[in-house]
CSV table of C-alpha atoms in Angstrom, one decimal:
chain,number,residue,atom,x,y,z
A,260,MET,CA,29.5,-7.5,11.5
A,261,ASP,CA,31.7,-10.6,12.5
A,262,ASN,CA,30.6,-14.2,12.3
A,263,ASN,CA,29.9,-14.6,16.0
A,264,ARG,CA,27.5,-11.7,15.9
A,265,ARG,CA,25.8,-13.0,12.7
A,266,SER,CA,25.4,-16.4,14.4
A,267,PHE,CA,23.9,-14.9,17.5
A,268,LEU,CA,21.4,-12.8,15.6
A,269,LYS,CA,20.4,-15.7,13.4
A,270,ILE,CA,19.8,-18.1,16.4
A,271,ALA,CA,18.2,-15.3,18.4
A,272,GLY,CA,15.9,-14.5,15.6
A,273,ILE,CA,14.7,-18.0,15.1
A,274,THR,CA,14.2,-18.5,18.8
A,275,ALA,CA,12.3,-15.3,19.2
A,276,LEU,CA,10.0,-15.9,16.2
A,277,ALA,CA,8.9,-19.2,17.8
A,278,GLY,CA,6.9,-17.2,20.4
A,279,ILE,CA,4.9,-15.0,18.1
A,280,GLY,CA,1.1,-15.3,17.8
A,281,ALA,CA,0.0,-17.3,14.8
A,282,PRO,CA,-1.7,-14.5,12.8
A,283,VAL,CA,1.4,-12.3,13.0
A,284,ALA,CA,3.6,-15.3,12.2
A,285,ALA,CA,1.5,-15.7,9.0
A,286,HIS,CA,2.3,-12.1,8.2
A,287,LEU,CA,6.0,-12.7,8.6
A,288,SER,CA,6.0,-16.0,6.8
A,289,SER,CA,5.1,-14.2,3.6
A,290,THR,CA,8.8,-13.4,3.5
A,291,PRO,CA,10.5,-16.6,2.1
A,292,ALA,CA,13.5,-16.2,4.4
A,293,LEU,CA,11.2,-16.4,7.5
A,294,ALA,CA,8.7,-19.0,6.3
A,295,SER,CA,10.5,-21.9,8.0
A,296,ALA,CA,10.4,-20.1,11.4
A,297,ALA,CA,6.6,-20.2,11.8
A,298,PRO,CA,5.7,-21.0,15.4
A,299,GLN,CA,3.6,-23.9,16.7
A,300,GLU,CA,2.7,-22.5,20.1
A,301,GLY,CA,1.8,-19.0,19.1
A,302,HIS,CA,-1.8,-18.9,20.4
A,303,LYS,CA,-0.8,-20.0,23.9
A,304,ALA,CA,1.9,-17.5,24.1
A,305,ALA,CA,-0.3,-14.7,22.9
A,306,ALA,CA,-3.0,-15.6,25.4
A,307,GLU,CA,-0.6,-15.7,28.3
A,308,SER,CA,0.9,-12.3,27.5
A,309,GLY,CA,-2.5,-10.7,27.3
A,310,GLU,CA,-3.5,-11.7,30.8
A,311,ARG,CA,-2.6,-8.5,32.7
A,312,GLY,CA,-4.5,-6.8,35.4
A,313,GLY,CA,-4.3,-3.3,36.8
A,314,VAL,CA,-4.0,-0.3,34.6
A,315,ARG,CA,-3.9,-0.6,30.8
A,316,PHE,CA,-3.4,2.6,29.0
A,317,GLY,CA,-5.2,3.1,25.7
A,318,MET,CA,-6.0,5.8,23.2
A,319,LEU,CA,-9.1,6.7,21.2
A,320,ILE,CA,-8.8,8.9,18.1
A,321,ASP,CA,-12.0,10.5,16.9
A,322,MET,CA,-11.2,11.0,13.3
A,323,ARG,CA,-14.5,12.8,12.6
A,324,LYS,CA,-13.1,15.8,14.4
A,325,PHE,CA,-10.1,15.9,12.0
A,326,TYR,CA,-12.0,15.7,8.7
A,327,GLY,CA,-11.5,18.9,6.8
A,328,HIS,CA,-8.8,20.0,9.2
A,329,PRO,CA,-5.5,18.7,8.0
A,330,ASP,CA,-3.8,21.4,10.1
A,331,MET,CA,-4.9,19.5,13.2
A,332,LEU,CA,-3.1,16.4,12.0
A,333,ASP,CA,0.0,18.4,11.4
A,334,LYS,CA,-0.3,20.0,14.8
A,335,VAL,CA,-0.4,16.6,16.5
A,336,ILE,CA,2.6,15.3,14.6
A,337,ALA,CA,4.6,18.4,15.2
A,338,ALA,CA,3.9,18.3,19.0
A,339,CYS,CA,5.1,14.7,19.2
A,340,ASN,CA,8.2,15.4,17.1
A,341,LYS,CA,9.2,18.4,19.2
A,342,VAL,CA,8.8,16.7,22.6
A,343,HIS,CA,10.7,13.5,21.6
A,344,ASN,CA,13.5,15.0,19.5
A,345,ILE,CA,12.4,13.2,16.4
A,346,PRO,CA,14.7,14.1,13.5
A,347,HIS,CA,13.7,15.4,10.2
A,348,ILE,CA,15.9,13.3,7.9
A,349,VAL,CA,16.9,15.1,4.7
A,350,ASP,CA,18.1,13.5,1.5
A,351,LYS,CA,21.7,14.9,1.1
A,352,LYS,CA,21.3,15.0,-2.7
A,353,THR,CA,18.0,16.7,-3.0
A,354,GLY,CA,17.7,18.5,0.3
A,355,GLU,CA,14.1,17.3,0.6
A,356,ALA,CA,12.6,15.0,3.2
A,357,ASP,CA,14.0,11.4,3.0
A,358,ARG,CA,10.8,9.3,3.1
A,359,LYS,CA,12.8,6.1,2.9
A,360,ASN,CA,14.8,6.7,6.1
A,361,GLU,CA,12.4,8.9,8.0
A,362,ILE,CA,11.7,8.5,11.7
A,363,LYS,CA,8.0,8.3,12.6
A,364,TRP,CA,6.3,8.0,16.0
A,365,ILE,CA,2.9,9.3,14.9
A,366,TRP,CA,2.1,10.1,11.3
A,367,LYS,CA,-0.7,10.4,8.8
A,368,THR,CA,-1.7,7.9,6.1
A,369,PRO,CA,-4.8,7.2,3.9
A,370,TYR,CA,-7.6,5.1,5.3
A,371,ALA,CA,-6.8,2.2,2.9
A,372,ASN,CA,-3.3,2.0,4.4
A,373,ALA,CA,-4.4,2.3,8.0
A,374,PHE,CA,-7.2,-0.2,7.7
A,375,PRO,CA,-6.4,-2.5,4.7
A,376,ASP,CA,-8.7,-5.2,6.0
A,377,GLN,CA,-11.7,-2.8,6.2
A,378,SER,CA,-11.4,-0.9,3.0
A,379,ALA,CA,-14.3,-1.3,0.6
A,380,VAL,CA,-14.8,-0.6,-3.1
A,381,HIS,CA,-17.5,2.0,-2.3
A,382,SER,CA,-16.0,3.6,0.8
A,383,SER,CA,-17.4,6.9,2.1
A,384,LYS,CA,-15.8,9.8,0.3
A,385,THR,CA,-15.4,11.5,3.6
A,386,ILE,CA,-13.4,8.6,4.9
A,387,ALA,CA,-11.5,7.8,1.7
A,388,GLY,CA,-10.5,11.4,1.1
A,389,ASN,CA,-8.9,12.0,4.5
A,390,ASP,CA,-5.6,11.0,6.1
A,391,PHE,CA,-5.6,9.1,9.4
A,392,LEU,CA,-3.3,9.3,12.3
A,393,VAL,CA,-1.4,6.1,13.1
A,394,LEU,CA,1.1,5.1,15.7
A,395,CYS,CA,2.3,2.2,17.8
A,396,ASN,CA,-0.8,0.4,19.1
A,397,HIS,CA,0.8,-0.7,22.4
A,398,CYS,CA,-0.7,-4.1,21.9
A,399,GLN,CA,-1.7,-6.3,24.8
A,400,ALA,CA,-0.1,-9.2,23.0
A,401,PRO,CA,2.8,-7.4,21.2
A,402,ALA,CA,4.7,-9.4,18.6
A,403,CYS,CA,7.6,-7.1,18.8
A,404,VAL,CA,8.3,-8.0,22.4
A,405,ARG,CA,8.3,-11.7,21.6
A,406,VAL,CA,11.0,-11.4,18.9
A,407,CYS,CA,13.4,-9.0,20.7
A,408,PRO,CA,16.5,-11.1,21.6
A,409,THR,CA,17.8,-8.5,24.2
A,410,LYS,CA,14.5,-7.5,25.7
A,411,ALA,CA,15.1,-3.9,24.5
A,412,THR,CA,11.4,-3.6,23.9
A,413,PHE,CA,9.1,-4.8,26.7
A,414,VAL,CA,5.7,-4.3,28.3
A,415,LEU,CA,5.6,-2.1,31.4
A,416,PRO,CA,3.6,-4.3,33.9
A,417,GLU,CA,2.2,-1.3,35.7
A,418,ASN,CA,0.3,0.2,32.7
A,419,GLY,CA,0.7,-2.1,29.6
A,420,ILE,CA,2.8,0.4,27.6
A,421,VAL,CA,5.2,-1.2,25.2
A,422,ALA,CA,8.4,0.6,26.1
A,423,MET,CA,11.9,0.8,24.7
A,424,ASP,CA,15.4,0.6,26.2
A,425,TYR,CA,17.6,2.2,23.5
A,426,HIS,CA,20.8,1.1,25.3
A,427,ARG,CA,19.9,-2.5,25.0
A,428,CYS,CA,18.8,-2.3,21.4
A,429,ILE,CA,21.3,-4.0,19.1
A,430,GLY,CA,19.7,-2.9,15.9
A,431,CYS,CA,18.7,-6.4,14.6
A,432,ARG,CA,15.3,-5.0,13.5
A,433,PHE,CA,13.4,-8.2,14.3
A,434,CYS,CA,10.8,-6.1,16.1
A,435,MET,CA,10.3,-4.1,12.8
A,436,MET,CA,9.7,-7.3,10.9
A,437,ALA,CA,7.3,-8.6,13.6
A,438,CYS,CA,5.2,-5.5,13.9
A,439,PRO,CA,2.2,-5.7,11.4
A,440,TYR,CA,1.6,-2.0,11.7
A,441,GLY,CA,4.9,-0.6,10.6
A,442,ALA,CA,5.1,1.4,13.8
A,443,ARG,CA,8.9,1.3,14.3
A,444,SER,CA,11.7,3.2,12.7
A,445,PHE,CA,15.4,2.5,12.4
A,446,ASN,CA,18.1,5.1,12.7
A,447,TRP,CA,20.4,4.4,9.7
A,448,GLU,CA,22.6,7.3,10.7
A,449,ASP,CA,23.1,9.7,13.6
A,450,PRO,CA,19.7,11.5,14.0
A,451,ARG,CA,21.0,14.3,16.1
A,452,PRO,CA,22.1,16.6,13.3
A,453,TYR,CA,18.6,16.5,12.0
A,454,ILE,CA,16.9,17.8,15.1
A,455,SER,CA,15.8,21.4,14.5
A,456,GLU,CA,14.7,22.2,18.1
A,457,TYR,CA,16.4,20.1,20.8
A,458,ASN,CA,14.4,19.2,23.9
A,459,PRO,CA,16.8,18.6,26.8
A,460,ASP,CA,14.1,16.7,28.8
A,461,PHE,CA,14.1,13.7,26.4
A,462,PRO,CA,17.1,11.6,25.4
A,463,THR,CA,18.2,11.6,21.8
A,464,ARG,CA,18.9,8.3,20.1
A,465,MET,CA,21.9,7.0,18.2
A,466,ARG,CA,22.7,5.4,14.9
A,467,GLY,CA,21.7,1.7,14.8
A,468,VAL,CA,18.8,1.6,17.1
A,469,VAL,CA,15.0,1.3,16.6
A,470,GLU,CA,12.5,3.7,18.1
A,471,LYS,CA,8.7,4.3,18.3
A,472,CYS,CA,5.9,5.9,20.2
A,473,THR,CA,6.0,5.4,23.9
A,474,PHE,CA,2.6,6.9,24.8
A,475,CYS,CA,4.7,9.6,26.4
A,476,GLU,CA,5.4,7.5,29.5
A,477,GLU,CA,7.9,10.2,30.7
A,478,ARG,CA,5.0,12.8,30.6
A,479,LEU,CA,2.6,10.4,32.3
A,480,ALA,CA,5.0,10.0,35.2
A,481,LEU,CA,4.7,13.7,35.7
A,482,GLY,CA,0.9,13.6,35.7
A,483,GLN,CA,0.7,15.1,32.1
A,484,GLN,CA,-1.2,13.8,29.1
A,485,PRO,CA,0.6,12.5,26.0
A,486,ALA,CA,1.8,15.4,23.7
A,487,CYS,CA,-0.6,14.4,20.9
A,488,VAL,CA,-3.6,14.5,23.3
A,489,GLU,CA,-2.5,17.9,24.7
A,490,ALA,CA,-2.0,19.3,21.2
A,491,VAL,CA,-5.7,19.0,20.4
A,492,GLN,CA,-7.2,19.0,23.9
A,493,ASP,CA,-9.7,21.8,23.1
A,494,SER,CA,-11.4,19.6,20.5
A,495,GLY,CA,-11.3,16.4,22.5
A,496,ALA,CA,-10.2,14.6,19.3
A,497,ILE,CA,-7.9,12.2,21.1
A,498,VAL,CA,-8.8,10.6,24.4
A,499,PHE,CA,-6.3,8.8,26.6
A,500,GLY,CA,-6.9,6.7,29.7
A,501,ASP,CA,-7.2,3.4,31.5
A,502,LEU,CA,-9.0,0.7,29.4
A,503,ASN,CA,-9.4,-1.3,32.6
A,504,ASN,CA,-11.3,1.4,34.5
A,505,PRO,CA,-15.0,1.5,33.4
A,506,GLU,CA,-15.2,5.0,34.9
A,507,SER,CA,-12.4,6.5,32.8
A,508,GLN,CA,-13.3,8.9,30.0
A,509,ILE,CA,-12.0,6.5,27.3
A,510,CYS,CA,-14.1,3.6,28.5
A,511,GLN,CA,-17.2,5.8,28.6
A,512,VAL,CA,-16.7,6.9,25.0
A,513,LEU,CA,-15.9,3.3,23.9
A,514,ALA,CA,-19.2,2.2,25.6
A,515,ARG,CA,-21.3,4.6,23.5
A,516,GLU,CA,-19.5,4.9,20.2
A,517,ASN,CA,-18.8,2.4,17.4
A,518,THR,CA,-15.1,2.0,17.1
A,519,ILE,CA,-12.5,0.1,15.1
A,520,GLN,CA,-8.9,-1.1,15.5
A,521,ARG,CA,-6.2,-1.6,13.1
A,522,SER,CA,-6.0,-5.2,11.8
A,523,PRO,CA,-7.3,-6.9,14.9
A,524,ALA,CA,-7.2,-10.3,13.1
A,525,TYR,CA,-3.4,-10.4,13.8
A,526,GLY,CA,-4.4,-11.2,17.4
A,527,THR,CA,-2.1,-8.5,18.9
A,528,GLN,CA,-5.0,-6.8,20.8
A,529,PRO,CA,-4.3,-3.1,19.9
A,530,SER,CA,-4.8,-0.5,22.6
A,531,VAL,CA,-5.6,2.3,20.0
A,532,PHE,CA,-9.2,2.7,18.9
A,533,TYR,CA,-10.7,4.8,16.1
A,534,ILE,CA,-14.1,6.5,15.5
A,535,VAL,CA,-14.5,7.0,11.8
C-alpha cells in the first residue's frame, strides 16, 4: 500500500468516524488508536438516519423452536451458504476449518455471546445451553454505513436493507470496526476455491473485500423469502416482513410476544428480533 493510499484511508477513517452514534463510538474508542476520533455530533446523525418511511424489512427469530434441534440451526446456515456462495475456508496446514478467517453471513453462537448485556449469573439452562442464530441486524441507524469512505455499504431507501457494493469496497475494514455485532467478514484470500457448490445466480466475491448478510435482497426482488426463512418455513421459526406495516405477520407476532434485540444500547436500532 503506497503513501497516498495510506493517507487517504487515514483521513477517510477519521472523517467517517465523526458521524457515528455516540454509543457505538464508545465501543470503538476502547481501542487506543481510535480513541481520539470519538464524535461530537453522533446523536444527531443517528436520529437523522433513522427517520425513514415506507417499507422497513425486519426479521424475528423464535429461538424456542430451535431448542433441542441443533440440526435446524445447521440447516439454516447451510441454506444461506449455498445460495450466496459462501466459502468454507480451510487451514492449509491442518485441513480443518479456519475459524480465524472464516466468512460468516449467519452463524450460531452461545447466548452469552449473542446478548452480552442481558446475560445473568442464573440464566435459564434452556437458554444458556443452546446456540443462537446471529447475523447482520440491518440497523435503522447503521454505524457501518457512516464510516465507509466509498459508500460501498449503504441503506436501500426503498426497504431499509443495509446493502453492499463489492466493486466499491476498498477493504479498509472501517465497517468491521464500527459494527458492534461482528456481522462482517473480510476476504483475506480469494474465496472462490473454497466454494464447494457454486450458485451461478449470485456473484462471488474477491480477495480484499468485506461481505455480510443482505437479507437476500436478490430473492426479495423475485418475490421469494430469504433463504434462512425458507429453510425452516414449516416450523415458522423465522418470520420476515415489513416492520412498518401493522398488518404484516412480523408486526403481529411482535405485538403479542416479548422480544429482545442484540445490544440495543448502542443506538443502532436493530431490525432483527428474538423470542427466547
